[in-house]
Coordinates of C-alpha atoms and ligand atoms in Angstrom, one line a residue:
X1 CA 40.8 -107.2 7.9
X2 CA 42.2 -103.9 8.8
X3 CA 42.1 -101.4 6.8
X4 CA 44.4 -98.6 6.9
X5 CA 42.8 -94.7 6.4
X6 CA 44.6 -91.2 5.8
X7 CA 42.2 -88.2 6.4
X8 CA 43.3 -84.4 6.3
X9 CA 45.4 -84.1 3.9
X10 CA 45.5 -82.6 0.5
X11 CA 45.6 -85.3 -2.3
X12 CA 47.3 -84.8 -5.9
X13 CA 46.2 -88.4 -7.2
X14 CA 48.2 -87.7 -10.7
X15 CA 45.4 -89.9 -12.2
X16 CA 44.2 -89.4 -15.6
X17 CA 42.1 -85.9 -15.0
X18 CA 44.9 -85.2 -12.8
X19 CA 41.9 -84.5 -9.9
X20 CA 43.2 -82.9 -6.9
X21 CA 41.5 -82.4 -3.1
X22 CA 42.1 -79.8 -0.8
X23 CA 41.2 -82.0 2.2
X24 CA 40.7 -85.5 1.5
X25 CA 40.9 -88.8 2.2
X26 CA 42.6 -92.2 1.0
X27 CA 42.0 -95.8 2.3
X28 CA 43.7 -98.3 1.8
X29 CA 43.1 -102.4 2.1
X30 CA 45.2 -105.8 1.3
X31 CA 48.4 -103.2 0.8
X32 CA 46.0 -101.7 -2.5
X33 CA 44.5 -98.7 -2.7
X34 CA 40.4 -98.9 -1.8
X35 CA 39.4 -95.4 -1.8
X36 CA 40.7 -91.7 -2.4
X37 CA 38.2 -88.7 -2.2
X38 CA 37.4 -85.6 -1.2
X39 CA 36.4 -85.0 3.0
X40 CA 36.5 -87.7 5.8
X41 CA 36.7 -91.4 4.8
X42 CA 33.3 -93.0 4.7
X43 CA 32.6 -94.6 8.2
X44 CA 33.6 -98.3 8.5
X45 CA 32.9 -100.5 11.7
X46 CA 36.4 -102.7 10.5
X47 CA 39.3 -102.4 12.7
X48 CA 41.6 -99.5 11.1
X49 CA 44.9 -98.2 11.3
X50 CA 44.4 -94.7 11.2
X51 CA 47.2 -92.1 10.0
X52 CA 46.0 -88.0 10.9
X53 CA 46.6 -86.2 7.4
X54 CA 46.4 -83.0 8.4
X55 CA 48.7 -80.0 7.4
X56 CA 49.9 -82.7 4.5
X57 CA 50.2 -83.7 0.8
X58 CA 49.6 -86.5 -0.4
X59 CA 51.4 -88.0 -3.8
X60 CA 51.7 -91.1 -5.4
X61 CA 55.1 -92.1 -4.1
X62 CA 58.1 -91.0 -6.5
X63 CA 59.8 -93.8 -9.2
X64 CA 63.5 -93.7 -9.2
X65 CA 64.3 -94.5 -12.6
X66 CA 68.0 -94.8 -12.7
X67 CA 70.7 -95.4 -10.3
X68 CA 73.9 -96.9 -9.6
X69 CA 73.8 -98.0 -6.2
X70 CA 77.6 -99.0 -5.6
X71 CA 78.5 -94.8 -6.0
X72 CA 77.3 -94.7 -2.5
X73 CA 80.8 -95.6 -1.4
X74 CA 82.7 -93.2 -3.8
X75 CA 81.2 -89.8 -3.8
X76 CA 83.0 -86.8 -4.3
X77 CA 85.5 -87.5 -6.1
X78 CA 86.3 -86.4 -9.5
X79 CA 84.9 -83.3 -8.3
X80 CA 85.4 -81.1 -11.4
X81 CA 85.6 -83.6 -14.6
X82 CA 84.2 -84.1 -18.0
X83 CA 81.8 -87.9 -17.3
X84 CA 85.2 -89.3 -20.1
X85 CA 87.9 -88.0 -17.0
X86 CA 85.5 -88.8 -14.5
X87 CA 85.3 -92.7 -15.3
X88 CA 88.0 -92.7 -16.1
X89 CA 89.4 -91.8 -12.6
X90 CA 86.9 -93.8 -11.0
X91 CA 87.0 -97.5 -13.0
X92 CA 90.4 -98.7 -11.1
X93 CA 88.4 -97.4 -7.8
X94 CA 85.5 -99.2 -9.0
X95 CA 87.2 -102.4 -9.5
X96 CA 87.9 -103.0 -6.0
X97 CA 84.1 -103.0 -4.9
X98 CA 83.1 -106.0 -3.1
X99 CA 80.0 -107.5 -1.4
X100 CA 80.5 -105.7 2.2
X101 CA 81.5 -102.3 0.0
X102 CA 77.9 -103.1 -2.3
X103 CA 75.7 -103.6 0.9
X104 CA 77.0 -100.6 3.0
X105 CA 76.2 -98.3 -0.5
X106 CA 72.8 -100.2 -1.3
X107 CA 71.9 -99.8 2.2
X108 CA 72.7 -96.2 2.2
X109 CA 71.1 -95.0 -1.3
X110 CA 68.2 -97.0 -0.5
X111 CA 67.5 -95.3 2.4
X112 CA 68.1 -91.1 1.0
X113 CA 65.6 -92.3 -1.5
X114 CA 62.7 -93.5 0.9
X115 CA 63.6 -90.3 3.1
X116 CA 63.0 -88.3 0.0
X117 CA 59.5 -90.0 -1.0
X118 CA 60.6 -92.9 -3.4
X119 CA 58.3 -96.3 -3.1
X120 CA 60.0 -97.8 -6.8
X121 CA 63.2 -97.7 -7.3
X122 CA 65.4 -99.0 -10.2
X123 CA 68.9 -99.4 -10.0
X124 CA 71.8 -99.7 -12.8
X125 CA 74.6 -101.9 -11.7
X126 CA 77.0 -103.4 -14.5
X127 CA 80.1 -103.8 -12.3
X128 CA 81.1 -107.4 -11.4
X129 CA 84.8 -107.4 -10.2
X130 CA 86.0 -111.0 -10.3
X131 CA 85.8 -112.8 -7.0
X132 CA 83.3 -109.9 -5.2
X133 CA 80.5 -112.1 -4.6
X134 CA 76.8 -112.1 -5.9
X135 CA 76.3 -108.1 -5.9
X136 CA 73.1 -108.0 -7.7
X137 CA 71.8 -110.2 -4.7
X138 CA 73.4 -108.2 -2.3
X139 CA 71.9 -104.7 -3.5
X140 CA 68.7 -106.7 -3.7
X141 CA 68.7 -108.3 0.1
X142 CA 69.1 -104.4 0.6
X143 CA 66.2 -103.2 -0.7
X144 CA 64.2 -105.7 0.9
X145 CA 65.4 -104.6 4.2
X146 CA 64.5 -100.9 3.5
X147 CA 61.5 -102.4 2.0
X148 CA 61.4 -100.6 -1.5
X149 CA 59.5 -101.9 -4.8
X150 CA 63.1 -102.9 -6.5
X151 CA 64.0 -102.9 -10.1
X152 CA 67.4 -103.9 -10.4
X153 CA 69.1 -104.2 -14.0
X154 CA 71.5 -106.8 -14.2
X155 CA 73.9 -104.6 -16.4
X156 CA 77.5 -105.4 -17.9
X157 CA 80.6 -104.3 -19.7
X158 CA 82.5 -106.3 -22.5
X159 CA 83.8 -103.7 -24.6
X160 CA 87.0 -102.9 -22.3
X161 CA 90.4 -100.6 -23.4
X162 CA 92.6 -102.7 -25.3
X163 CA 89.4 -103.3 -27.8
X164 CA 88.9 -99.6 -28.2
X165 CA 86.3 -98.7 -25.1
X166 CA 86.7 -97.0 -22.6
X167 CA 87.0 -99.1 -19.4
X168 CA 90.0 -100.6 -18.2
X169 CA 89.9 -104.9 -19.0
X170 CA 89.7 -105.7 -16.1
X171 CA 86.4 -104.3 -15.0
X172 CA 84.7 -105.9 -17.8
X173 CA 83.5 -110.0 -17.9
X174 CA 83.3 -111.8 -20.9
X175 CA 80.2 -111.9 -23.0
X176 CA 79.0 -115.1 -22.5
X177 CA 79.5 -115.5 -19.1
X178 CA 77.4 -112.4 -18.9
X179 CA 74.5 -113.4 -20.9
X180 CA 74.5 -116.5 -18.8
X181 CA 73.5 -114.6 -15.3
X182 CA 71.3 -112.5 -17.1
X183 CA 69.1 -115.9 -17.6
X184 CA 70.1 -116.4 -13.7
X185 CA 68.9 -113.2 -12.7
X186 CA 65.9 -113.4 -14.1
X187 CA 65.6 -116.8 -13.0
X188 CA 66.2 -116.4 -9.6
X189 CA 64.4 -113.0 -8.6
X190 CA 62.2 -112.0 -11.5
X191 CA 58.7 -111.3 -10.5
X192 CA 55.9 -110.8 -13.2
X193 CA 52.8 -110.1 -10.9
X194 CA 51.1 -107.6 -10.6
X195 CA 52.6 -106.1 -7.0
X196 CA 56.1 -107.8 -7.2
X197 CA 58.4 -106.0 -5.2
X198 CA 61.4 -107.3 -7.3
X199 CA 61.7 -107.0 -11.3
X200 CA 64.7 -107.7 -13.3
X201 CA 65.9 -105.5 -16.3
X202 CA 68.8 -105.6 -18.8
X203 CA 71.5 -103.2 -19.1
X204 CA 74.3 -103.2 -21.0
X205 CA 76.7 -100.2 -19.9
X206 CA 76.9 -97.6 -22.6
X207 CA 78.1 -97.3 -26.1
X208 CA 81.7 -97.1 -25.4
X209 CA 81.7 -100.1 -23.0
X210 CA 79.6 -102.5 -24.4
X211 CA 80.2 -104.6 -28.0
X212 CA 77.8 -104.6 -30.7
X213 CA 77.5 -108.2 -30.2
X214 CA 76.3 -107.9 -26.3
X215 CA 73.7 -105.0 -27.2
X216 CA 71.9 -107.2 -29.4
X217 CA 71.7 -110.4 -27.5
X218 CA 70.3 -108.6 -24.6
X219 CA 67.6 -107.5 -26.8
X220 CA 67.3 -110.6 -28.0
X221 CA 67.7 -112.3 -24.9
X222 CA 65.7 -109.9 -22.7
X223 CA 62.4 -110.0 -25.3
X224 CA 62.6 -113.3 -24.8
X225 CA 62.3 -113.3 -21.7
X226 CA 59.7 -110.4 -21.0
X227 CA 62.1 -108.3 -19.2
X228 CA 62.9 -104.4 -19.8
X229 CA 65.4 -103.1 -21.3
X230 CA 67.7 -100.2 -20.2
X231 CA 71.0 -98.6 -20.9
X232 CA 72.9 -94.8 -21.0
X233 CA 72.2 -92.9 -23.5
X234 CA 73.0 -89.5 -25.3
X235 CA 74.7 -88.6 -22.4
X236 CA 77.6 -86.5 -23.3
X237 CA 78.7 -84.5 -26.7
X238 CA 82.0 -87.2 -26.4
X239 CA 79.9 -90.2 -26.6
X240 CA 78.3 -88.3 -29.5
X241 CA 82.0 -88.4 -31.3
X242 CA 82.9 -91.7 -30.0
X243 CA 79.9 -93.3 -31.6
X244 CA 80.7 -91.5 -35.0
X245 CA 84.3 -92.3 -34.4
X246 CA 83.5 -95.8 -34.0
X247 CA 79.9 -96.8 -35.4
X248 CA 79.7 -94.3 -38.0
X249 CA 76.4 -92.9 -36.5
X250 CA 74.9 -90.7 -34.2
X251 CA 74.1 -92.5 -30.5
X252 CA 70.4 -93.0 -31.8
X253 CA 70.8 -94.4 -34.7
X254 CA 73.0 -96.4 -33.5
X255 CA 70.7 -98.0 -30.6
X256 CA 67.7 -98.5 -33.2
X257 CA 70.1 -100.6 -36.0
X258 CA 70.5 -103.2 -32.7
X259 CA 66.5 -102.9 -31.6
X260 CA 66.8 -101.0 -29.2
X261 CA 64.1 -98.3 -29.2
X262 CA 60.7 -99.4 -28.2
X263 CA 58.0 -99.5 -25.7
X264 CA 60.1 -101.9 -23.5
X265 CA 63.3 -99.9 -23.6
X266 CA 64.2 -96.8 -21.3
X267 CA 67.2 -95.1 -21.6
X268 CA 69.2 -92.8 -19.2
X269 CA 69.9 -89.1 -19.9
X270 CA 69.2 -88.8 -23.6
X271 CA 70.7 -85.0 -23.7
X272 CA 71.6 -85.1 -26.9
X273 CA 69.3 -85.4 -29.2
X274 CA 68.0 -83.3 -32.0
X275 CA 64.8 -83.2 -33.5
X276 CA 63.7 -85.9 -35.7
X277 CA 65.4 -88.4 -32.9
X278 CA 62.7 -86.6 -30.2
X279 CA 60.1 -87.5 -33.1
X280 CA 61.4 -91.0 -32.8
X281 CA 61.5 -91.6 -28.8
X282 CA 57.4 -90.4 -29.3
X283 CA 56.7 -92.7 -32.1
X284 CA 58.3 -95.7 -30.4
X285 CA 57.4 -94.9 -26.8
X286 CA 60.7 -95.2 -25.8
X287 CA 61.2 -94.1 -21.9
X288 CA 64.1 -91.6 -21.1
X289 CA 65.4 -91.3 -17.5
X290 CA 65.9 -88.0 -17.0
X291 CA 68.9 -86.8 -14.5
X292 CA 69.0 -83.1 -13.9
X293 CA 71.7 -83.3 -10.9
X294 CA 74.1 -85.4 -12.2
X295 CA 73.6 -83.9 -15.8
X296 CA 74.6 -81.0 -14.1
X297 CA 77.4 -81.6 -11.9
X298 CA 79.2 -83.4 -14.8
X299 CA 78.5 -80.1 -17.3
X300 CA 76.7 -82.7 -19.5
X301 CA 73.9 -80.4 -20.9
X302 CA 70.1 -80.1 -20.4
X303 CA 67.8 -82.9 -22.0
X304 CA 64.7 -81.9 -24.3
X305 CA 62.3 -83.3 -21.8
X306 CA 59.6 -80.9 -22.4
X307 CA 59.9 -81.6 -26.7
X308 CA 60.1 -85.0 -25.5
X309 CA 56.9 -85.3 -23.3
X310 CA 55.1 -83.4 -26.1
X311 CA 56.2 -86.0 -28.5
X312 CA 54.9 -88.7 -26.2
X313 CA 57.7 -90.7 -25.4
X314 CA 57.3 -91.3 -21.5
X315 CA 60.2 -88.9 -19.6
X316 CA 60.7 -90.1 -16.0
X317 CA 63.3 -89.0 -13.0
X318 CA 66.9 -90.5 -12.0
X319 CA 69.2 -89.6 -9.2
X320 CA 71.8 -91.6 -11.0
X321 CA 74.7 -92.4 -9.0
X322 CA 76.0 -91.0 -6.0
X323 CA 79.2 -90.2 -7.5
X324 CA 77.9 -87.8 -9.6
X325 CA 75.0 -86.7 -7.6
X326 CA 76.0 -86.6 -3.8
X327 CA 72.8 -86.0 -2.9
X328 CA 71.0 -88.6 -4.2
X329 CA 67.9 -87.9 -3.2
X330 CA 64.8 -88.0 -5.1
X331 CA 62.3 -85.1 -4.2
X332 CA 64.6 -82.9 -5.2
X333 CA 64.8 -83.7 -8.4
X334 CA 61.3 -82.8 -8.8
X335 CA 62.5 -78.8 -8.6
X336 CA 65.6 -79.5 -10.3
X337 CA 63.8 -80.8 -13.5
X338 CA 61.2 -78.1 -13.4
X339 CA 64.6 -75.1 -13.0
X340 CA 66.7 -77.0 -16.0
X341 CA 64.1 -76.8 -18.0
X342 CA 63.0 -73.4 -17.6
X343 CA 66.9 -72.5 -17.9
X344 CA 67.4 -74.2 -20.9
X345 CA 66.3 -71.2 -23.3
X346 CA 62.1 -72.5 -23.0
X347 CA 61.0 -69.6 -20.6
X348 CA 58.5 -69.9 -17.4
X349 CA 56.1 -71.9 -19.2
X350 CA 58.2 -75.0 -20.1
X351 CA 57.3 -77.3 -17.5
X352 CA 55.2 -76.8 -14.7
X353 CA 55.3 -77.5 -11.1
X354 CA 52.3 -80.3 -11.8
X355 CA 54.2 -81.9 -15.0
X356 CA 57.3 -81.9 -12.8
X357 CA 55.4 -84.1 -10.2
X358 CA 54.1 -86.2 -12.8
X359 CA 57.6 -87.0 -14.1
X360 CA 58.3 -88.1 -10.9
X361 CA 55.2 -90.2 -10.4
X362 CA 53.0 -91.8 -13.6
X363 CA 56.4 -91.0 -16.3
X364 CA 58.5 -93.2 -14.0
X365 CA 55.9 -95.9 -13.5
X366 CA 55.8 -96.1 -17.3
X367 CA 59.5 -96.3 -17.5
X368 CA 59.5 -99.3 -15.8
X369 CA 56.7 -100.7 -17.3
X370 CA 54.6 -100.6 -14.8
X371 CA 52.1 -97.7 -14.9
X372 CA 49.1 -100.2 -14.7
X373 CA 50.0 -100.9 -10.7
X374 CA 51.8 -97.5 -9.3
X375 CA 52.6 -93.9 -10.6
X376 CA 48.9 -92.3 -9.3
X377 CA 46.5 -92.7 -6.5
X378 CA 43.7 -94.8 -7.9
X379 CA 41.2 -97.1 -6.7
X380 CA 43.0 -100.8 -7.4
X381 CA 46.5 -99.7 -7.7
X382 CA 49.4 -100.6 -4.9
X383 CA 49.2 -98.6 -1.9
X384 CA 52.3 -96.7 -2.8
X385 CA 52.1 -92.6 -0.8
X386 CA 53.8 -90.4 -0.1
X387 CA 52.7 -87.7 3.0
X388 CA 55.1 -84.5 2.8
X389 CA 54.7 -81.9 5.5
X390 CA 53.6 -78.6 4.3
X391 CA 52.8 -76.6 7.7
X392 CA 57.0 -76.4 8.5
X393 CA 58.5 -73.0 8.9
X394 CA 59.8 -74.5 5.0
X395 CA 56.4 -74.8 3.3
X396 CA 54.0 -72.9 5.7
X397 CA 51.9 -70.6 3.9
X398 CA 52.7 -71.3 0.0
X399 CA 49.6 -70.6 -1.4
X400 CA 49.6 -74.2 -3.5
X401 CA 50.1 -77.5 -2.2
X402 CA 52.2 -78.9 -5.2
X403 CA 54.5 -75.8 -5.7
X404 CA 55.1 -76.1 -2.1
X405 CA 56.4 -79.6 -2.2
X406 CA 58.1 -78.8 -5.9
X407 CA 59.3 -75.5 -5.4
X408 CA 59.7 -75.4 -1.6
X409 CA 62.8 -76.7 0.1
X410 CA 64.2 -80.0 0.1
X411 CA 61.7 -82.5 0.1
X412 CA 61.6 -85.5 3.2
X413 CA 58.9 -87.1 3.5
X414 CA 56.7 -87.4 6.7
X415 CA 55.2 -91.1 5.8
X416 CA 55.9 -93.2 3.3
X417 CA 53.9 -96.7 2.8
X418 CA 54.9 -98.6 0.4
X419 CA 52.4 -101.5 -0.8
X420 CA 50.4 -99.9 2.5
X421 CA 53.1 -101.1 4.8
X422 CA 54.3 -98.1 6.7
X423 CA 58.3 -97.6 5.5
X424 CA 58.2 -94.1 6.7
X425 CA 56.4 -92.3 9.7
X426 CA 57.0 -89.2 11.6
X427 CA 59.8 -88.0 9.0
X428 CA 62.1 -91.5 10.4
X429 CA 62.2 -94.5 8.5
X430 CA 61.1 -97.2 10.4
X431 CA 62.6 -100.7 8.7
X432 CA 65.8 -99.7 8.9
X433 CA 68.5 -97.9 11.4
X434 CA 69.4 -94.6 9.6
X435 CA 72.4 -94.1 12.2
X436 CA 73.8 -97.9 11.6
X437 CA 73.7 -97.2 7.8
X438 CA 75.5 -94.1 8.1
X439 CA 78.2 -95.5 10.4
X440 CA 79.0 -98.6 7.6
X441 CA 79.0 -96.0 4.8
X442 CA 81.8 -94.4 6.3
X443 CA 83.7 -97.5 6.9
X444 CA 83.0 -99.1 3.7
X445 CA 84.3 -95.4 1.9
X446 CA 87.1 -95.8 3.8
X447 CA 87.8 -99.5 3.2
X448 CA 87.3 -99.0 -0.7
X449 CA 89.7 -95.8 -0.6
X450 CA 92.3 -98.0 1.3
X451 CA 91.9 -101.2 -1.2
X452 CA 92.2 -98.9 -4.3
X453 CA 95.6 -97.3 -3.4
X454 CA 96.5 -100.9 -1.7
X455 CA 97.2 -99.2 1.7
X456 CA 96.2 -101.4 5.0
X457 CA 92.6 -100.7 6.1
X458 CA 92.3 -97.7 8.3
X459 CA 89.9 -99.7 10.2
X460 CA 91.6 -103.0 10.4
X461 CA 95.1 -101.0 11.0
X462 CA 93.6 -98.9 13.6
X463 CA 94.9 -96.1 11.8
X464 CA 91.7 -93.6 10.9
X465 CA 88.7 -95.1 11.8
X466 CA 86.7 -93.1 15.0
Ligands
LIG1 ZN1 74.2 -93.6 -14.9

């Protein structure tokens, strides 16, 4: 057996007394995690793998907790738009997403979020043109290749124009046929144990794309079948409108009439909520994805997360998609959370460099239901770490290892193991060619801008491509 041993480093194990080392160690056997403490690693005569920790942190690795993979191939666009004008400008682009288009932006995303220290990632995708292939198995065949944990929610849209929502007919499916490869999903990739690298989720769109009807059979369905669920929520103050317009209710209320709060439930953005429907995310443990970048490019507002952490509910991170977060990278969101929510009228004290990292850790592992495997460094979880540089000219000398990694510049990780296997060393990812998933990003881009206004391929032409 070999076992694989980190020694050097600083360790923030996020575990339940949140103990810390200055200069520690971690070791790790059978891709779990064997032992994390304080000084050199005791001595072993097994064959080892050793990785030097020094002038590091370590972390649990980060949880993505919601995503929408396909953006990859249309960001920025829609540069200065409300999230109504800015869907609504990018459906018609969005319907002309295929398989080769899915697998250039999986490929993409997945990697800026193992660059930027993410071991679990979930990912959102409710957009099934007719006749583009299998893109749930697409996105996951890419993260196997990059070699994330994957959480991919089979979403979907039924509620299209012509019945009063907001997408255009033709990029939604009908509602049986969508509740029928939910049950396929699950079937074919679903994976219950305990380190599954692949988990199936639920996700119906959003209130104004999705029909009564299709919210409550995927509860239904979905409990059935031991699956999470997830869906946007809250997002916007003209969803807010849209559901009174159209339910007679606020957002909330309208998700708990269908059964959809509870502990098997997390829902994206929640920025809108007041109160007594805080109270109610706590009592129910409901999980909110939190996504301070893309709440902010689209002007959507700041989410409660520090009422909503003291109430209890569970308050994880999201890039969300790269169409409204170019970035899409998810170590910076750790410094965007902690800024938003100082910003948002709460003062210097309303979330701390520490709770920022644990939003980004343990919240997102209980998101996704899974805070029993990943989320801190503990003996008998997965062997999912994350080693960030702090001796750079960017972190050098700040006098605390988490502020440096939270408030310091961009966070890239140096390593990144994911279920122990080495994803990540020496600050390049080593499953996957960075350079080859760069150069199909472009092309795909350009292919999906080209099919959209039903002009010849630039490539294929000859006419743009370099
Ligand atoms: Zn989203």
């Amino acid at each position: 057996m070999t076992r694989l041993v980190i020694e050097g480093c600083a360790i923030a194990t996020v575990d339940g007394e949140r103990t810390e080392h200055a200069d520690g160690h971690i070791v790790v056997r059978h891709g779990y995690l064997d032992e994390i403490g304080a000084g050199p690693a005791p001595v072993s005569d097994e064959e080892e793998v050793r990785i030097d920790g020094r002038g590091m942190l370590a972390t649990p690795g980060l949880v993505n907790c919601h995503h929408h993979l396909y953006q990859w191939a249309t960001r920025g666009l829609a540069q200065d738009n409300t999230l109504f004008e800015w869907l609504q400008e990018l459906y018609p682009v969005w319907a002309y997403v295929d398989a080769a288009i899915e697998q250039a932006a999986a490929r993409a995303g997945l990697v800026a979020l193992a660059r930027s220290g993410c071991t679990t990632a979930s990912d959102h995708h409710y957009l099934f043109p007719r006749d583009a292939g299998d893109l749930l198995a697409v996105e996951i065949e890419a993260a196997r290749e990059v070699g994330l944990r994957f959480h991919p929610c089979r979403g979907s849209m039924d509620l299209g124009r012509s019945a009063g929502g907001l997408p255009p007919d033709e990029v939604t499916e009908d509602r049986d046929a969508i509740l029928a490869a939910c049950e396929a999903a699950i079937d074919e990739f679903h994976d219950p144990s305990p380190d599954a690298m692949v988990r199936i989720a639920l996700a119906p769109c959003s209130p104004f794309s999705v029909t009564q009807d299709l919210m409550r059979e995927s509860a239904e369905l979905a409990r059935a079948r031991g699956v999470r669920l997830h869906t946007h929520m809250a997002e916007t103050e003209d969803e807010e409108r849209f559901c009174i317009e159209l339910f007679g209710c606020r957002p909330v209320e309208y998700l708990e009439r269908l059964g959809w709060l509870g502990d098997d439930v997390w829902l994206a953005h929640c920025v809108h909520l007041d109160e007594q429907e805080v109270r109610r995310f706590g009592e129910t443990g409901t999980g909110v994805a939190h996504c301070p970048s893309s709440n902010a490019r689209l002007g959507a507002g700041i989410a409660p997360v520090p009422a909503l952490v003291r109430a209890g509910a569970p308050v994880g991170l999201g890039v969300d998609g790269a169409a409204s977060n170019e970035a899409g990278e998810l170590g910076g969101e750790l410094r965007q959370a902690l800024l938003v929510a100082r910003l948002a009228g709460h003062g210097p004290r309303a979330l701390t460099a520490r709770e920022a990292l644990e939003l980004g850790t343990i919240h997102g592992a209980r998101c996704l239901g899974r805070e029993a495997e990943i989320g801190s460094l503990e003996h008998g979880k997965l062997a999912d770490v994350a080693l960030w540089r702090l001796d750079g000219l960017d972190r050098a000398g700040i006098a605390d290892p988490v502020a440096a990694l939270v408030l310091g510049a961009r966070p890239l990780v140096d390593t990144l193991l994911v279920g122990g296997r080495v994803v990540v060393s020496g600050g390049e990812l080593r499953t996957f060619d960075e350079g080859v998933a760069a150069r199909d990003l472009l092309a795909q881009s350009r292919r999906l801008a080209s099919r959209a206004r039903k002009v010849p391929d630039p490539f294929l032409a000859g006419g743009g491509g370099s």
